[in-house]
């Protein structure tokens, strides 16, 4: 039987989690930029619509849901709001935007972007099994980091000579961001 050492543990955990690390990193980057490009939605069709709107104070969530149904949407409504003279209603797979004065607007239909949408679910999933798996993943990443620090015992690239400086720099950067941006 092969002896378990830090190098083997580091390598094997790295190999085991490589797919999850790449998926999580990619979906994390996409989540960071979801305001400018929502990778979970891909525009398939935009259709002009004209509707009759009630008074602004009568535009409620119930009105928005009923409007969606009247347009043939079998979709879960997320939110509705009025901004800059436009009614905006977001559904899971559709968006509606209508000018309050004219009643003219558009209905945009979406489908999920293949593969990317599934990767983004990694950051949104809150099921118990995924939370426990995420905890195990986090502990494994800590193990990978620690074993990586102590694998090289001596020489100019060891943690004692060079690595600790980079580790401190890696800790200082996010701490500065937290202090300066909050």
Short mmCIF file of C-alpha atoms in Angstrom, two decimals, residues 50-151:
data_model
loop_
_atom_site.label_atom_id
_atom_site.label_comp_id
_atom_site.label_asym_id
_atom_site.label_seq_id
_atom_site.Cartn_x
_atom_site.Cartn_y
_atom_site.Cartn_z
CA UNK A 50 -49.56 47.13 -26.40
CA UNK A 51 -51.62 46.82 -23.23
CA UNK A 52 -54.13 48.82 -21.24
CA UNK A 53 -52.68 49.89 -17.92
CA UNK A 54 -54.61 50.89 -14.81
CA UNK A 55 -53.65 53.88 -12.68
CA UNK A 56 -50.09 53.62 -11.37
CA UNK A 57 -51.24 53.00 -7.78
CA UNK A 58 -53.29 50.00 -9.00
CA UNK A 59 -50.30 48.23 -10.52
CA UNK A 60 -49.69 45.45 -8.01
CA UNK A 61 -48.01 42.07 -8.04
CA UNK A 62 -51.42 40.53 -8.69
CA UNK A 63 -51.89 42.80 -11.73
CA UNK A 64 -48.43 41.79 -12.99
CA UNK A 65 -49.19 38.08 -12.56
CA UNK A 66 -52.54 38.45 -14.34
CA UNK A 67 -50.88 40.38 -17.17
CA UNK A 68 -48.39 37.55 -17.60
CA UNK A 69 -51.23 35.02 -17.77
CA UNK A 70 -53.16 37.15 -20.28
CA UNK A 71 -50.05 37.18 -22.49
CA UNK A 72 -49.91 33.39 -22.33
CA UNK A 73 -46.93 33.16 -19.96
CA UNK A 74 -46.86 30.05 -17.84
CA UNK A 75 -44.01 31.41 -15.80
CA UNK A 76 -43.27 32.33 -12.19
CA UNK A 77 -43.19 36.08 -11.57
CA UNK A 78 -40.13 37.34 -9.68
CA UNK A 79 -40.78 41.07 -9.26
CA UNK A 80 -42.36 44.14 -10.75
CA UNK A 81 -41.39 47.76 -10.40
CA UNK A 82 -41.95 51.15 -11.94
CA UNK A 83 -38.85 53.08 -12.92
CA UNK A 84 -38.46 56.17 -15.11
CA UNK A 85 -42.00 55.94 -16.47
CA UNK A 86 -41.77 52.25 -17.35
CA UNK A 87 -43.38 49.21 -15.80
CA UNK A 88 -40.84 46.38 -15.60
CA UNK A 89 -41.95 42.85 -14.76
CA UNK A 90 -39.44 40.01 -14.45
CA UNK A 91 -40.52 36.40 -14.73
CA UNK A 92 -38.29 33.30 -14.66
CA UNK A 93 -38.11 33.09 -18.47
CA UNK A 94 -39.63 36.37 -19.65
CA UNK A 95 -39.35 40.12 -19.08
CA UNK A 96 -42.02 42.69 -19.82
CA UNK A 97 -41.30 46.40 -20.13
CA UNK A 98 -44.12 48.83 -20.89
CA UNK A 99 -44.23 52.63 -21.15
CA UNK A 100 -46.81 53.83 -18.59
CA UNK A 101 -48.09 56.66 -20.81
CA UNK A 102 -48.56 54.79 -24.09
CA UNK A 103 -49.03 51.17 -22.96
CA UNK A 104 -46.53 50.14 -25.62
CA UNK A 105 -43.69 47.89 -24.76
CA UNK A 106 -42.03 44.58 -25.38
CA UNK A 107 -42.12 41.02 -24.18
CA UNK A 108 -38.73 39.31 -24.16
CA UNK A 109 -38.57 35.50 -23.97
CA UNK A 110 -35.50 33.70 -22.66
CA UNK A 111 -34.12 30.22 -22.49
CA UNK A 112 -31.34 29.16 -20.18
CA UNK A 113 -27.84 29.24 -21.66
CA UNK A 114 -26.71 25.60 -21.88
CA UNK A 115 -23.92 24.51 -19.50
CA UNK A 116 -23.37 28.05 -18.14
CA UNK A 117 -26.81 28.14 -16.55
CA UNK A 118 -26.20 24.77 -14.89
CA UNK A 119 -22.82 25.96 -13.55
CA UNK A 120 -24.45 29.08 -12.09
CA UNK A 121 -26.82 26.84 -10.13
CA UNK A 122 -23.78 25.77 -8.11
CA UNK A 123 -23.74 29.20 -6.46
CA UNK A 124 -27.51 29.30 -5.95
CA UNK A 125 -28.23 25.79 -4.69
CA UNK A 126 -29.29 25.64 -1.03
CA UNK A 127 -30.28 21.98 -0.61
CA UNK A 128 -28.92 20.27 2.50
CA UNK A 129 -26.84 17.72 0.61
CA UNK A 130 -25.21 20.50 -1.44
CA UNK A 131 -24.47 22.54 1.69
CA UNK A 132 -22.74 19.52 3.28
CA UNK A 133 -20.86 18.76 0.08
CA UNK A 134 -19.84 22.44 -0.07
CA UNK A 135 -18.54 22.19 3.51
CA UNK A 136 -16.49 19.13 2.58
CA UNK A 137 -15.25 21.00 -0.51
CA UNK A 138 -14.25 24.00 1.64
CA UNK A 139 -12.37 21.77 4.09
CA UNK A 140 -10.64 20.09 1.14
CA UNK A 141 -9.59 23.46 -0.28
CA UNK A 142 -8.13 24.37 3.10
CA UNK A 143 -6.30 21.03 3.11
CA UNK A 144 -5.00 21.66 -0.42
CA UNK A 145 -3.75 25.10 0.68
CA UNK A 146 -2.04 23.80 3.81
CA UNK A 147 -0.44 20.80 2.13
CA UNK A 148 0.72 23.10 -0.68
CA UNK A 149 2.43 25.33 1.90
CA UNK A 150 4.37 22.52 3.54
CA UNK A 151 5.23 20.32 0.54
#
